mmCIF file of C-alpha atoms in Angstrom:
data_model
loop_
_atom_site.group_PDB
_atom_site.id
_atom_site.type_symbol
_atom_site.label_atom_id
_atom_site.label_comp_id
_atom_site.label_asym_id
_atom_site.label_seq_id
_atom_site.Cartn_x
_atom_site.Cartn_y
_atom_site.Cartn_z
ATOM 1 C CA UNK A 257 264.197 114.934 80.925
ATOM 2 C CA UNK A 258 262.373 111.399 80.953
ATOM 3 C CA UNK A 259 263.025 111.264 84.565
ATOM 4 C CA UNK A 260 261.751 114.831 85.250
ATOM 5 C CA UNK A 261 258.555 113.857 83.426
ATOM 6 C CA UNK A 262 257.906 110.393 85.426
ATOM 7 C CA UNK A 263 258.770 112.100 88.531
ATOM 8 C CA UNK A 264 255.927 114.843 87.865
ATOM 9 C CA UNK A 265 253.426 112.681 86.583
ATOM 10 C CA UNK A 266 253.765 110.334 89.872
ATOM 11 C CA UNK A 267 253.901 113.120 91.895
ATOM 12 C CA UNK A 268 250.633 114.362 89.978
ATOM 13 C CA UNK A 269 248.853 110.978 90.281
ATOM 14 C CA UNK A 270 249.779 109.106 93.340
ATOM 15 C CA UNK A 271 249.897 112.663 95.618
ATOM 16 C CA UNK A 272 246.356 113.419 97.164
ATOM 17 C CA UNK A 273 245.506 114.364 93.794
ATOM 18 C CA UNK A 274 243.824 117.945 94.817
ATOM 19 C CA UNK A 275 243.335 120.429 91.790
ATOM 20 C CA UNK A 276 245.108 123.675 92.716
ATOM 21 C CA UNK A 277 243.952 126.833 92.399
ATOM 22 C CA UNK A 278 246.321 127.469 89.748
ATOM 23 C CA UNK A 279 247.787 124.595 87.774
ATOM 24 C CA UNK A 280 250.999 124.662 86.214
ATOM 25 C CA UNK A 281 251.231 122.811 83.102
ATOM 26 C CA UNK A 282 253.700 119.784 82.629
ATOM 27 C CA UNK A 283 254.204 120.683 78.841
ATOM 28 C CA UNK A 284 253.635 123.490 76.579
ATOM 29 C CA UNK A 285 254.196 123.385 72.963
ATOM 30 C CA UNK A 286 253.321 126.875 71.441
ATOM 31 C CA UNK A 287 250.114 128.293 72.714
ATOM 32 C CA UNK A 288 249.065 125.462 74.225
ATOM 33 C CA UNK A 289 249.418 124.079 77.064
ATOM 34 C CA UNK A 290 249.096 120.389 79.449
ATOM 35 C CA UNK A 291 247.847 120.598 83.046
ATOM 36 C CA UNK A 292 247.820 118.013 85.382
ATOM 37 C CA UNK A 293 244.306 117.423 85.672
ATOM 38 C CA UNK A 294 243.993 116.863 82.108
ATOM 39 C CA UNK A 295 246.821 114.113 82.153
ATOM 40 C CA UNK A 296 245.441 112.386 85.047
ATOM 41 C CA UNK A 297 241.250 112.382 83.213
ATOM 42 C CA UNK A 298 243.871 109.984 80.921
ATOM 43 C CA UNK A 299 245.153 107.604 83.038
ATOM 44 C CA UNK A 300 242.568 104.451 83.485
ATOM 45 C CA UNK A 301 241.271 104.131 87.203
ATOM 46 C CA UNK A 302 243.210 100.957 89.244
ATOM 47 C CA UNK A 303 246.234 101.522 87.225
ATOM 48 C CA UNK A 304 249.252 100.927 88.833
ATOM 49 C CA UNK A 305 251.854 103.007 89.798
ATOM 50 C CA UNK A 306 254.457 101.746 87.229
ATOM 51 C CA UNK A 307 252.095 101.275 84.655
ATOM 52 C CA UNK A 308 250.485 104.951 85.171
ATOM 53 C CA UNK A 309 253.834 106.522 84.799
ATOM 54 C CA UNK A 310 254.199 104.505 81.242
ATOM 55 C CA UNK A 311 250.919 105.669 80.210
ATOM 56 C CA UNK A 312 251.220 109.196 81.172
ATOM 57 C CA UNK A 313 254.156 109.587 79.297
ATOM 58 C CA UNK A 314 253.069 107.735 76.377
ATOM 59 C CA UNK A 315 250.378 110.402 76.193
ATOM 60 C CA UNK A 316 252.086 113.238 76.636
ATOM 61 C CA UNK A 317 254.742 112.070 73.822
ATOM 62 C CA UNK A 318 251.586 111.895 71.423
ATOM 63 C CA UNK A 319 249.967 115.062 73.169
ATOM 64 C CA UNK A 320 253.333 117.454 72.157
ATOM 65 C CA UNK A 321 253.707 115.493 68.585
ATOM 66 C CA UNK A 322 250.357 115.911 67.954
ATOM 67 C CA UNK A 323 250.393 119.835 68.547
ATOM 68 C CA UNK A 324 253.751 120.077 66.899
ATOM 69 C CA UNK A 325 251.960 118.373 63.671
ATOM 70 C CA UNK A 326 249.188 120.358 63.681
ATOM 71 C CA UNK A 327 251.129 123.291 64.272
ATOM 72 C CA UNK A 328 253.024 122.190 60.850
ATOM 73 C CA UNK A 329 250.246 121.704 58.926
ATOM 74 C CA UNK A 330 248.610 125.064 59.704
ATOM 75 C CA UNK A 331 252.053 126.793 57.975
ATOM 76 C CA UNK A 332 251.971 125.012 55.487
ATOM 77 C CA UNK A 333 248.838 124.349 54.184
ATOM 78 C CA UNK A 334 247.647 126.666 51.338
ATOM 79 C CA UNK A 335 244.749 128.994 52.473
ATOM 80 C CA UNK A 336 242.777 126.950 49.924
ATOM 81 C CA UNK A 337 243.224 123.655 51.758
ATOM 82 C CA UNK A 338 242.036 125.383 54.857
ATOM 83 C CA UNK A 339 239.173 126.818 53.819
ATOM 84 C CA UNK A 340 238.412 123.100 52.551
ATOM 85 C CA UNK A 341 239.311 121.676 55.675
ATOM 86 C CA UNK A 342 237.401 123.471 57.540
ATOM 87 C CA UNK A 343 234.529 123.313 55.393
ATOM 88 C CA UNK A 344 234.484 119.539 55.973
ATOM 89 C CA UNK A 345 234.681 119.958 59.508
ATOM 90 C CA UNK A 346 231.422 122.095 59.603
ATOM 91 C CA UNK A 347 229.593 119.333 57.038
ATOM 92 C CA UNK A 348 230.616 117.030 59.351
ATOM 93 C CA UNK A 349 229.859 118.203 63.091
ATOM 94 C CA UNK A 350 226.212 119.309 61.146
ATOM 95 C CA UNK A 351 225.872 115.622 60.344
ATOM 96 C CA UNK A 352 226.771 114.870 63.783
ATOM 97 C CA UNK A 353 224.489 117.434 65.452
ATOM 98 C CA UNK A 354 221.770 116.274 62.991
ATOM 99 C CA UNK A 355 222.083 112.502 63.653
ATOM 100 C CA UNK A 356 222.393 112.997 67.056
ATOM 101 C CA UNK A 357 218.921 115.387 67.253
ATOM 102 C CA UNK A 358 217.107 112.583 65.014
ATOM 103 C CA UNK A 359 218.127 109.748 67.195
ATOM 104 C CA UNK A 360 216.638 111.171 70.264
ATOM 105 C CA UNK A 361 213.605 112.498 68.374
ATOM 106 C CA UNK A 362 212.776 109.207 66.928
ATOM 107 C CA UNK A 363 213.737 107.508 70.345
ATOM 108 C CA UNK A 364 210.979 109.182 72.377
ATOM 109 C CA UNK A 365 208.632 108.416 69.844
ATOM 110 C CA UNK A 366 209.410 105.122 68.298
ATOM 111 C CA UNK A 367 207.547 102.404 70.213
ATOM 112 C CA UNK A 368 209.249 99.197 70.162
ATOM 113 C CA UNK A 369 206.303 96.571 70.365
ATOM 114 C CA UNK A 370 205.536 95.269 66.936
ATOM 115 C CA UNK A 371 202.068 93.605 67.366
ATOM 116 C CA UNK A 372 201.753 90.332 66.588
ATOM 117 C CA UNK A 373 198.755 91.245 63.404
ATOM 118 C CA UNK A 374 201.514 93.832 61.837
ATOM 119 C CA UNK A 375 203.875 90.873 61.832
ATOM 120 C CA UNK A 376 201.017 88.411 60.076
ATOM 121 C CA UNK A 377 200.155 90.780 57.566
ATOM 122 C CA UNK A 378 203.771 91.880 56.453
ATOM 123 C CA UNK A 379 204.365 88.048 56.183
ATOM 124 C CA UNK A 380 201.269 87.595 54.096
ATOM 125 C CA UNK A 381 202.220 90.441 51.640
ATOM 126 C CA UNK A 382 205.385 89.765 51.422
ATOM 127 C CA UNK A 383 206.056 85.916 51.663
ATOM 128 C CA UNK A 384 207.904 85.805 48.539
ATOM 129 C CA UNK A 385 210.599 87.516 49.750
ATOM 130 C CA UNK A 386 211.049 85.026 52.385
ATOM 131 C CA UNK A 387 212.118 82.071 49.934
ATOM 132 C CA UNK A 388 214.322 79.482 51.959
ATOM 133 C CA UNK A 389 217.855 79.076 50.667
ATOM 134 C CA UNK A 390 218.576 76.118 53.037
ATOM 135 C CA UNK A 391 216.071 73.255 54.349
ATOM 136 C CA UNK A 392 215.013 74.138 57.948
ATOM 137 C CA UNK A 393 213.664 71.377 60.435
ATOM 138 C CA UNK A 394 212.069 71.628 64.164
ATOM 139 C CA UNK A 395 213.810 68.664 65.685
ATOM 140 C CA UNK A 396 214.080 66.849 69.110
ATOM 141 C CA UNK A 397 217.833 65.231 69.235
ATOM 142 C CA UNK A 398 219.260 63.224 72.510
ATOM 143 C CA UNK A 399 222.081 61.041 72.789
ATOM 144 C CA UNK A 400 221.822 58.088 75.505
ATOM 145 C CA UNK A 401 224.508 56.008 77.130
ATOM 146 C CA UNK A 402 224.291 52.403 76.092
ATOM 147 C CA UNK A 403 224.176 51.428 79.808
ATOM 148 C CA UNK A 404 221.488 54.100 80.519
ATOM 149 C CA UNK A 405 218.160 52.016 82.399
ATOM 150 C CA UNK A 406 215.302 51.624 80.799
ATOM 151 C CA UNK A 407 216.090 52.118 77.418
ATOM 152 C CA UNK A 408 212.841 49.870 75.845
ATOM 153 C CA UNK A 409 210.714 52.294 77.523
ATOM 154 C CA UNK A 410 212.608 55.312 76.008
ATOM 155 C CA UNK A 411 212.222 54.056 72.342
ATOM 156 C CA UNK A 412 208.239 54.107 73.083
ATOM 157 C CA UNK A 413 208.339 57.386 74.109
ATOM 158 C CA UNK A 414 210.793 58.827 71.215
ATOM 159 C CA UNK A 415 208.201 56.925 68.837
ATOM 160 C CA UNK A 416 205.111 58.253 70.024
ATOM 161 C CA UNK A 417 203.663 61.642 68.924
ATOM 162 C CA UNK A 418 201.314 61.495 71.789
ATOM 163 C CA UNK A 419 201.785 64.818 74.386
ATOM 164 C CA UNK A 420 202.034 62.898 77.801
ATOM 165 C CA UNK A 421 204.961 60.452 75.977
ATOM 166 C CA UNK A 422 206.837 63.911 74.906
ATOM 167 C CA UNK A 423 206.825 64.461 78.660
ATOM 168 C CA UNK A 424 208.071 61.365 79.754
ATOM 169 C CA UNK A 425 210.626 61.393 77.456
ATOM 170 C CA UNK A 426 212.178 64.827 78.093
ATOM 171 C CA UNK A 427 211.799 63.749 81.758
ATOM 172 C CA UNK A 428 214.030 60.579 81.143
ATOM 173 C CA UNK A 429 216.461 62.500 79.182
ATOM 174 C CA UNK A 430 217.159 65.413 81.885
ATOM 175 C CA UNK A 431 217.487 62.477 83.982
ATOM 176 C CA UNK A 432 220.218 59.938 81.894
ATOM 177 C CA UNK A 433 221.029 61.692 78.003
ATOM 178 C CA UNK A 434 224.604 63.107 77.576
ATOM 179 C CA UNK A 435 222.735 65.538 75.546
ATOM 180 C CA UNK A 436 219.033 66.553 75.395
ATOM 181 C CA UNK A 437 217.808 69.419 72.857
ATOM 182 C CA UNK A 438 214.607 70.317 71.590
ATOM 183 C CA UNK A 439 216.216 73.896 69.930
ATOM 184 C CA UNK A 440 213.579 76.108 71.815
ATOM 185 C CA UNK A 441 210.947 74.288 69.419
ATOM 186 C CA UNK A 442 212.509 76.452 66.642
ATOM 187 C CA UNK A 443 213.302 76.113 63.270
ATOM 188 C CA UNK A 444 217.230 75.328 62.536
ATOM 189 C CA UNK A 445 218.780 74.706 59.712
ATOM 190 C CA UNK A 446 219.053 70.895 58.818
ATOM 191 C CA UNK A 447 223.024 71.196 57.931
ATOM 192 C CA UNK A 448 223.798 71.653 61.729
ATOM 193 C CA UNK A 449 221.888 68.408 62.398
ATOM 194 C CA UNK A 450 224.832 66.669 60.753
ATOM 195 C CA UNK A 451 227.278 66.833 62.956
ATOM 196 C CA UNK A 452 225.283 65.808 65.867
ATOM 197 C CA UNK A 453 224.771 61.779 64.844
ATOM 198 C CA UNK A 454 227.765 59.751 63.329
ATOM 199 C CA UNK A 455 227.433 58.314 59.882
ATOM 200 C CA UNK A 456 227.521 59.914 56.695
ATOM 201 C CA UNK A 457 225.896 63.430 55.671
ATOM 202 C CA UNK A 458 224.668 62.444 53.159
ATOM 203 C CA UNK A 459 222.443 59.927 54.053
ATOM 204 C CA UNK A 460 221.504 61.108 57.311
ATOM 205 C CA UNK A 461 220.166 64.229 55.175
ATOM 206 C CA UNK A 462 218.168 62.114 53.198
ATOM 207 C CA UNK A 463 216.834 60.360 56.092
ATOM 208 C CA UNK A 464 215.852 63.883 57.632
ATOM 209 C CA UNK A 465 213.938 64.297 54.749
ATOM 210 C CA UNK A 466 212.485 60.781 54.332
ATOM 211 C CA UNK A 467 211.988 59.563 58.019
ATOM 212 C CA UNK A 468 210.356 60.928 60.871
ATOM 213 C CA UNK A 469 212.866 59.152 63.784
ATOM 214 C CA UNK A 470 215.754 58.500 62.861
ATOM 215 C CA UNK A 471 218.047 56.094 65.184
ATOM 216 C CA UNK A 472 221.510 55.872 65.196
ATOM 217 C CA UNK A 473 224.217 54.196 67.771
ATOM 218 C CA UNK A 474 227.584 53.957 67.706
ATOM 219 C CA UNK A 475 230.269 51.628 70.365
ATOM 220 C CA UNK A 476 228.757 53.903 73.678
ATOM 221 C CA UNK A 477 225.678 55.472 72.792
ATOM 222 C CA UNK A 478 222.099 55.186 71.013
ATOM 223 C CA UNK A 479 221.254 58.694 69.091
ATOM 224 C CA UNK A 480 217.462 59.892 68.890
ATOM 225 C CA UNK A 481 216.763 62.207 66.113
ATOM 226 C CA UNK A 482 212.311 62.995 66.066
ATOM 227 C CA UNK A 483 211.685 65.354 63.004
ATOM 228 C CA UNK A 484 208.746 67.067 64.018
ATOM 229 C CA UNK A 485 208.718 69.435 60.768
ATOM 230 C CA UNK A 486 210.693 70.133 57.994
ATOM 231 C CA UNK A 487 210.823 72.781 54.878
ATOM 232 C CA UNK A 488 212.773 72.182 51.898
ATOM 233 C CA UNK A 489 214.748 75.194 50.190
ATOM 234 C CA UNK A 490 213.323 77.164 47.727
ATOM 235 C CA UNK A 491 209.895 76.977 49.418
ATOM 236 C CA UNK A 492 208.150 79.715 51.484
ATOM 237 C CA UNK A 493 210.023 80.082 55.325
ATOM 238 C CA UNK A 494 207.541 79.900 57.968
ATOM 239 C CA UNK A 495 206.797 83.042 60.094
ATOM 240 C CA UNK A 496 208.537 81.664 62.862
ATOM 241 C CA UNK A 497 211.225 81.298 60.866
ATOM 242 C CA UNK A 498 211.294 84.699 59.922
ATOM 243 C CA UNK A 499 209.576 86.901 62.476
ATOM 244 C CA UNK A 500 212.876 88.659 63.983
ATOM 245 C CA UNK A 501 213.777 89.573 60.340
ATOM 246 C CA UNK A 502 210.116 90.568 59.897
ATOM 247 C CA UNK A 503 210.556 92.687 63.378
ATOM 248 C CA UNK A 504 213.494 94.142 62.207
ATOM 249 C CA UNK A 505 211.886 95.372 58.883
ATOM 250 C CA UNK A 506 209.042 96.874 60.671
ATOM 251 C CA UNK A 507 211.075 98.802 62.780
ATOM 252 C CA UNK A 508 213.580 100.174 60.199
ATOM 253 C CA UNK A 509 209.908 101.398 58.161
ATOM 254 C CA UNK A 510 208.653 103.006 61.320
ATOM 255 C CA UNK A 511 212.081 104.760 61.993
ATOM 256 C CA UNK A 512 212.169 106.072 58.364
ATOM 257 C CA UNK A 513 208.378 107.388 58.712
ATOM 258 C CA UNK A 514 209.259 109.422 61.502
ATOM 259 C CA UNK A 515 212.466 110.886 60.474
ATOM 260 C CA UNK A 516 210.109 112.129 56.948
ATOM 261 C CA UNK A 517 207.821 113.314 59.520
ATOM 262 C CA UNK A 518 210.337 115.093 61.324
ATOM 263 C CA UNK A 519 211.685 116.985 58.559
ATOM 264 C CA UNK A 520 208.138 117.511 57.240
ATOM 265 C CA UNK A 521 207.336 119.214 60.397
ATOM 266 C CA UNK A 522 211.096 121.423 60.582
ATOM 267 C CA UNK A 523 209.779 122.880 57.332
ATOM 268 C CA UNK A 524 206.115 123.657 58.369
ATOM 269 C CA UNK A 525 207.634 125.598 61.077
ATOM 270 C CA UNK A 526 210.366 127.044 59.195
ATOM 271 C CA UNK A 527 208.175 128.647 56.714
ATOM 272 C CA UNK A 528 205.310 129.469 59.379
ATOM 273 C CA UNK A 529 208.059 130.950 61.583
ATOM 274 C CA UNK A 530 209.337 132.827 59.097
ATOM 275 C CA UNK A 531 212.903 130.994 59.672
ATOM 276 C CA UNK A 532 212.979 130.165 56.043
ATOM 277 C CA UNK A 533 212.506 133.318 53.522
ATOM 278 C CA UNK A 534 213.029 132.931 49.954
ATOM 279 C CA UNK A 535 214.229 135.890 47.805
#
């Protein structure tokens, strides 16, 4: 039987794969039948002949087992258990249909664009909800080999806050640095900086809070960290740090509002068109 199924599957999948006017089933379990065209839909495209046969054999075996188990369940469960399961299936089907309709309805009406003024208004009204649990900072970081040229000029640019000098620093680092990162000018958790620079982590964390420009070195490299801004834990997070979080909150609020409006419209329509009748 195993070889017969393998031959049948191979013939189905690797002949010209034309659907016959009247297909003969591969296997039958009670009144259920599995046809070649159904089987071919479940074999991944591009699968080798050998793997396809194994895949098809497993599928047939699982299909047969499922049908036998279903028959056994149908004949052994009590009538009340049948009713209970049917009710659960109907409730699940109802939930899926409603969920899909709501999803399409909201997608058609939901504008993904949240205006900056909306973000700022929400932040100002709810800033106490955005307390930092860990220090964050905006920094510039680079690792410069000790044999790189113009180290004196590099240090001058690094210590300067002038925009022109910072541009020169960036140009220099792009050509000579082993690593250069402005972190897209975003706020990052201060603890992530501790693994960038050699030395004691606690000492470095203290320096981040007390010094604007930090310089370290090891045998081969100089490490430069410029702290542009720092915020301690238990202080209010800057709006830039929580912007994505606020956008998500506003989108969810808008989605909830659309759901409520949909339910209200559906109820009003049902009453107006007499779909709903109270007795």
